[in-house]
Amino acid sequence: MNSQAPSAPRASRRPPARVLAAAAAVVVLAGGVGTWLVVRSGGEERPSCATVGKDARIQKDLAPGDPSGMNCRELAVALKKAAASDGSGRHTLEQAGVMRDLVNTLDDDFRDRSRADIAAPLREPVAELLADYSTDMHTMLVHYSESMAYIRHAGSSGGAWRDERGVVRMPVENQSLILVMRAVSDDPAAYATLRKAETGRSAEDLARISKASAGDSVSAPVGATATALGLLDAMADEVLASRSKSEAARWKADVMKGLSDGGASEVPAFSADPARYIARTWERDAGSGGYPALLRQTRDMVGILAKASGRTAESLAEPLREATASSRVGQGWLDEALIDIGSAPRSPRT
């Protein structure tokens, strides 16, 4: 498993004026943090939906509507209407282009303010949009052999494209995606949405492991699962580090509620739909296991696969040992992304 996250030169996407503004902000910062906040954020300590609504890319995407005059909830509805699929999971080039612009607009705002957060009414809608693009999200995070195409299309001269199968792909820079995921995670329902989406995509990887699979055919999907879930674990750590004990307990409880809300749906037979069997079985068991179940998720999902496919625990022991290091890779990506925008990680990694 490659431990280097795919990324592209960030300066290629940012307009020169924004680069100059960022440089000017460093000078202003020397004059005092309070002054910097006024210059870079319009005096607001929290991000405003107006930042998104006034961005030229978003205004173009939502025309003829005027996003600059929308309140937060109206903007969220307009963005979902413009970027989400029709429920089929397939997107048009235009929809993927809007999603790409949204991620990049938020990323630019984070870098302007040295802080990865967004206004509360946008968190869950943006998380739902990310989940709608779960294949892109998962691929950009962990599938390196496939990610070179995403990297090529992530720069300012790139954009959404159709792959060799005609499927529309939505490319953004690795760190931009990670920072948007972190920003929405302040909302427990949004975090649960991301976790469920990644659980489903990781289950698809694990479901490719047959009873006869060996070598990289086993270690690669197990490692990819651990990397993605390790990243999400680190995001939870960051959220919890800034909350009181009671607030943290409430956030954890709400996350578990969000993960178990689908408990009424049936678990299919493994032979009929192995990926959904793995994901749904884990979600069902996690509902009774509580928040600590998240920290065991890779091991538990691999255990579900082993039992259903007839593999021995011994045949998966080494990939699971390697998964611990893969999990730390995901955690390191979040730290790197936060440091890159000047926002030191709040929670030490264990």
Coordinates of N, CA, C and O in Angstrom, one line a residue, residues 118-186:
I118 N -17.3 25.3 8.1 CA -18.3 25.9 7.3 C -19.5 26.2 8.1 O -19.7 25.5 9.2
A119 N -20.3 27.0 7.6 CA -21.6 27.4 8.3 C -22.4 26.2 8.6 O -22.5 25.3 7.7
A120 N -23.0 26.1 9.8 CA -23.8 24.9 10.2 C -24.8 24.4 9.2 O -24.9 23.2 8.9
P121 N -25.6 25.3 8.6 CA -26.7 24.8 7.7 C -26.1 24.1 6.4 O -26.8 23.5 5.7
L122 N -24.8 24.3 6.1 CA -24.2 23.7 4.9 C -23.6 22.4 5.2 O -23.4 21.6 4.3
R123 N -23.4 22.0 6.5 CA -22.6 20.8 6.8 C -23.2 19.5 6.3 O -22.6 18.8 5.6
E124 N -24.5 19.3 6.7 CA -25.1 18.0 6.3 C -25.4 18.0 4.8 O -25.1 17.0 4.2
P125 N -25.9 19.1 4.2 CA -26.1 19.0 2.7 C -24.8 18.7 2.0 O -24.8 18.0 1.0
V126 N -23.6 19.4 2.4 CA -22.4 19.1 1.7 C -21.9 17.7 1.9 O -21.4 17.0 1.0
A127 N -22.1 17.1 3.1 CA -21.8 15.7 3.4 C -22.6 14.8 2.5 O -22.1 13.8 2.0
E128 N -23.9 15.1 2.3 CA -24.8 14.3 1.5 C -24.3 14.3 0.0 O -24.3 13.3 -0.7
L129 N -23.8 15.5 -0.4 CA -23.2 15.6 -1.7 C -22.0 14.8 -1.9 O -21.8 14.1 -2.8
L130 N -21.1 14.8 -0.9 CA -19.9 14.0 -0.9 C -20.2 12.5 -1.0 O -19.6 11.8 -1.7
A131 N -21.2 12.1 -0.2 CA -21.7 10.7 -0.2 C -22.2 10.4 -1.6 O -22.0 9.2 -2.0
D132 N -22.8 11.3 -2.3 CA -23.3 11.0 -3.6 C -22.2 10.8 -4.6 O -22.4 10.2 -5.6
Y133 N -21.0 11.3 -4.3 CA -19.8 11.1 -5.1 C -18.9 10.2 -4.3 O -17.6 10.3 -4.4
S134 N -19.4 9.2 -3.7 CA -18.6 8.3 -2.8 C -17.5 7.6 -3.6 O -16.4 7.3 -3.0
T135 N -17.8 7.2 -4.8 CA -16.7 6.5 -5.6 C -15.5 7.4 -5.9 O -14.4 7.0 -5.7
D136 N -15.8 8.6 -6.2 CA -14.8 9.6 -6.4 C -14.0 9.9 -5.1 O -12.8 9.9 -5.1
M137 N -14.7 10.0 -4.0 CA -14.1 10.3 -2.8 C -13.2 9.2 -2.3 O -12.0 9.4 -2.0
H138 N -13.7 8.0 -2.5 CA -12.9 6.8 -2.1 C -11.7 6.6 -3.0 O -10.6 6.4 -2.5
T139 N -11.8 6.8 -4.2 CA -10.7 6.6 -5.2 C -9.6 7.7 -5.0 O -8.5 7.3 -4.9
M140 N -10.0 8.9 -4.8 CA -9.0 10.0 -4.5 C -8.3 9.8 -3.2 O -7.2 10.2 -3.1
L141 N -8.9 9.1 -2.3 CA -8.2 8.9 -1.0 C -7.3 7.7 -1.0 O -6.2 7.8 -0.4
V142 N -7.7 6.6 -1.6 CA -6.9 5.4 -1.4 C -6.5 4.6 -2.6 O -5.6 3.7 -2.5
H143 N -7.1 4.8 -3.7 CA -6.8 3.9 -4.9 C -5.7 4.6 -5.8 O -6.1 5.2 -6.8
Y144 N -4.5 4.4 -5.4 CA -3.4 5.2 -6.1 C -3.3 4.8 -7.6 O -3.0 5.6 -8.4
S145 N -3.4 3.5 -7.9 CA -3.2 3.1 -9.3 C -4.3 3.7 -10.2 O -4.0 3.9 -11.4
E146 N -5.4 4.1 -9.7 CA -6.5 4.7 -10.4 C -6.4 6.2 -10.3 O -7.1 6.9 -11.1
S147 N -5.7 6.7 -9.4 CA -5.8 8.2 -9.0 C -5.0 9.1 -10.0 O -5.2 10.3 -9.9
M148 N -4.1 8.6 -10.8 CA -3.3 9.4 -11.7 C -4.3 10.2 -12.6 O -4.0 11.4 -12.9
A149 N -5.3 9.6 -13.0 CA -6.3 10.3 -13.9 C -7.0 11.4 -13.1 O -7.2 12.5 -13.7
Y150 N -7.3 11.2 -11.8 CA -7.8 12.3 -11.0 C -6.8 13.4 -10.9 O -7.2 14.6 -11.0
I151 N -5.6 13.1 -10.7 CA -4.6 14.1 -10.5 C -4.4 14.9 -11.8 O -4.3 16.2 -11.7
R152 N -4.4 14.3 -12.9 CA -4.3 15.0 -14.2 C -5.5 16.0 -14.4 O -5.3 17.0 -15.0
H153 N -6.7 15.6 -13.9 CA -7.8 16.4 -14.1 C -8.1 17.4 -13.0 O -9.1 18.2 -13.1
A154 N -7.3 17.4 -11.9 CA -7.6 18.2 -10.7 C -7.1 19.6 -10.9 O -7.6 20.5 -10.2
G155 N -6.2 19.9 -11.7 CA -5.6 21.2 -11.9 C -6.6 22.2 -12.5 O -7.7 21.8 -13.0
S156 N -6.2 23.4 -12.7 CA -7.0 24.5 -13.2 C -7.4 24.2 -14.7 O -8.4 24.7 -15.2
S157 N -6.5 23.5 -15.4 CA -6.8 23.2 -16.8 C -7.6 21.9 -17.0 O -8.0 21.5 -18.1
G158 N -8.0 21.3 -15.8 CA -8.7 20.0 -15.9 C -10.2 20.3 -15.7 O -10.7 21.3 -15.9
G159 N -10.8 19.2 -15.1 CA -12.3 19.3 -14.8 C -12.9 17.9 -14.9 O -12.2 16.9 -15.0
A160 N -14.2 17.9 -14.7 CA -14.9 16.6 -14.7 C -14.7 16.0 -16.1 O -14.6 16.7 -17.1
W161 N -14.7 14.6 -16.1 CA -14.5 14.0 -17.4 C -15.2 12.6 -17.3 O -15.6 12.1 -16.3
R162 N -15.3 12.0 -18.5 CA -15.8 10.7 -18.6 C -14.7 9.7 -18.7 O -13.8 9.8 -19.6
D163 N -14.8 8.6 -17.9 CA -13.7 7.6 -18.0 C -14.0 6.7 -19.2 O -14.9 6.9 -20.0
E164 N -13.1 5.6 -19.3 CA -13.2 4.7 -20.4 C -14.5 4.0 -20.5 O -14.9 3.5 -21.6
R165 N -15.3 3.9 -19.4 CA -16.6 3.3 -19.4 C -17.7 4.3 -19.6 O -18.9 3.9 -19.6
G166 N -17.4 5.5 -19.8 CA -18.4 6.6 -20.0 C -18.9 7.1 -18.7 O -19.9 7.9 -18.7
V167 N -18.4 6.8 -17.5 CA -18.8 7.3 -16.2 C -18.2 8.6 -15.9 O -17.0 8.8 -16.1
V168 N -19.0 9.6 -15.5 CA -18.5 10.9 -15.2 C -17.7 10.9 -13.8 O -18.2 10.3 -12.9
R169 N -16.5 11.5 -13.8 CA -15.7 11.5 -12.6 C -15.5 13.0 -12.2 O -15.4 13.9 -13.0
M170 N -15.4 13.2 -10.9 CA -15.3 14.5 -10.3 C -13.9 14.6 -9.6 O -13.8 14.1 -8.5
P171 N -13.0 15.3 -10.2 CA -11.6 15.4 -9.7 C -11.4 16.7 -8.9 O -11.6 17.8 -9.3
V172 N -10.8 16.5 -7.7 CA -10.3 17.6 -6.9 C -9.0 17.2 -6.2 O -8.7 16.0 -6.2
E173 N -8.3 18.1 -5.7 CA -7.0 17.8 -5.0 C -7.3 17.0 -3.7 O -8.3 17.3 -3.1
N174 N -6.4 16.1 -3.4 CA -6.6 15.3 -2.3 C -6.8 16.1 -1.0 O -7.8 15.8 -0.2
Q175 N -6.0 17.1 -0.7 CA -6.1 17.8 0.5 C -7.4 18.6 0.5 O -8.0 18.8 1.6
S176 N -7.9 19.1 -0.6 CA -9.1 19.9 -0.7 C -10.3 19.0 -0.2 O -11.1 19.4 0.6
L177 N -10.3 17.8 -0.7 CA -11.3 16.8 -0.3 C -11.3 16.6 1.2 O -12.3 16.6 1.9
I178 N -10.1 16.3 1.7 CA -9.9 16.0 3.1 C -10.4 17.1 4.0 O -11.1 16.9 5.0
L179 N -10.1 18.4 3.6 CA -10.5 19.5 4.4 C -12.0 19.7 4.4 O -12.5 20.1 5.5
V180 N -12.6 19.5 3.3 CA -14.1 19.6 3.3 C -14.7 18.6 4.1 O -15.7 18.8 4.9
M181 N -14.2 17.3 4.1 CA -14.7 16.3 4.9 C -14.5 16.6 6.4 O -15.4 16.4 7.2
R182 N -13.4 17.2 6.8 CA -13.2 17.6 8.1 C -14.2 18.7 8.5 O -14.7 18.7 9.6
A183 N -14.4 19.7 7.6 CA -15.3 20.8 8.0 C -16.7 20.3 8.3 O -17.3 20.8 9.2
V184 N -17.2 19.4 7.5 CA -18.6 19.0 7.7 C -18.8 18.1 8.9 O -19.8 18.0 9.5
S185 N -17.6 17.5 9.4 CA -17.7 16.5 10.5 C -18.1 17.1 11.8 O -18.4 16.4 12.8
D186 N -18.1 18.5 11.9 CA -18.5 19.1 13.2 C -20.0 18.7 13.5 O -20.4 18.7 14.6

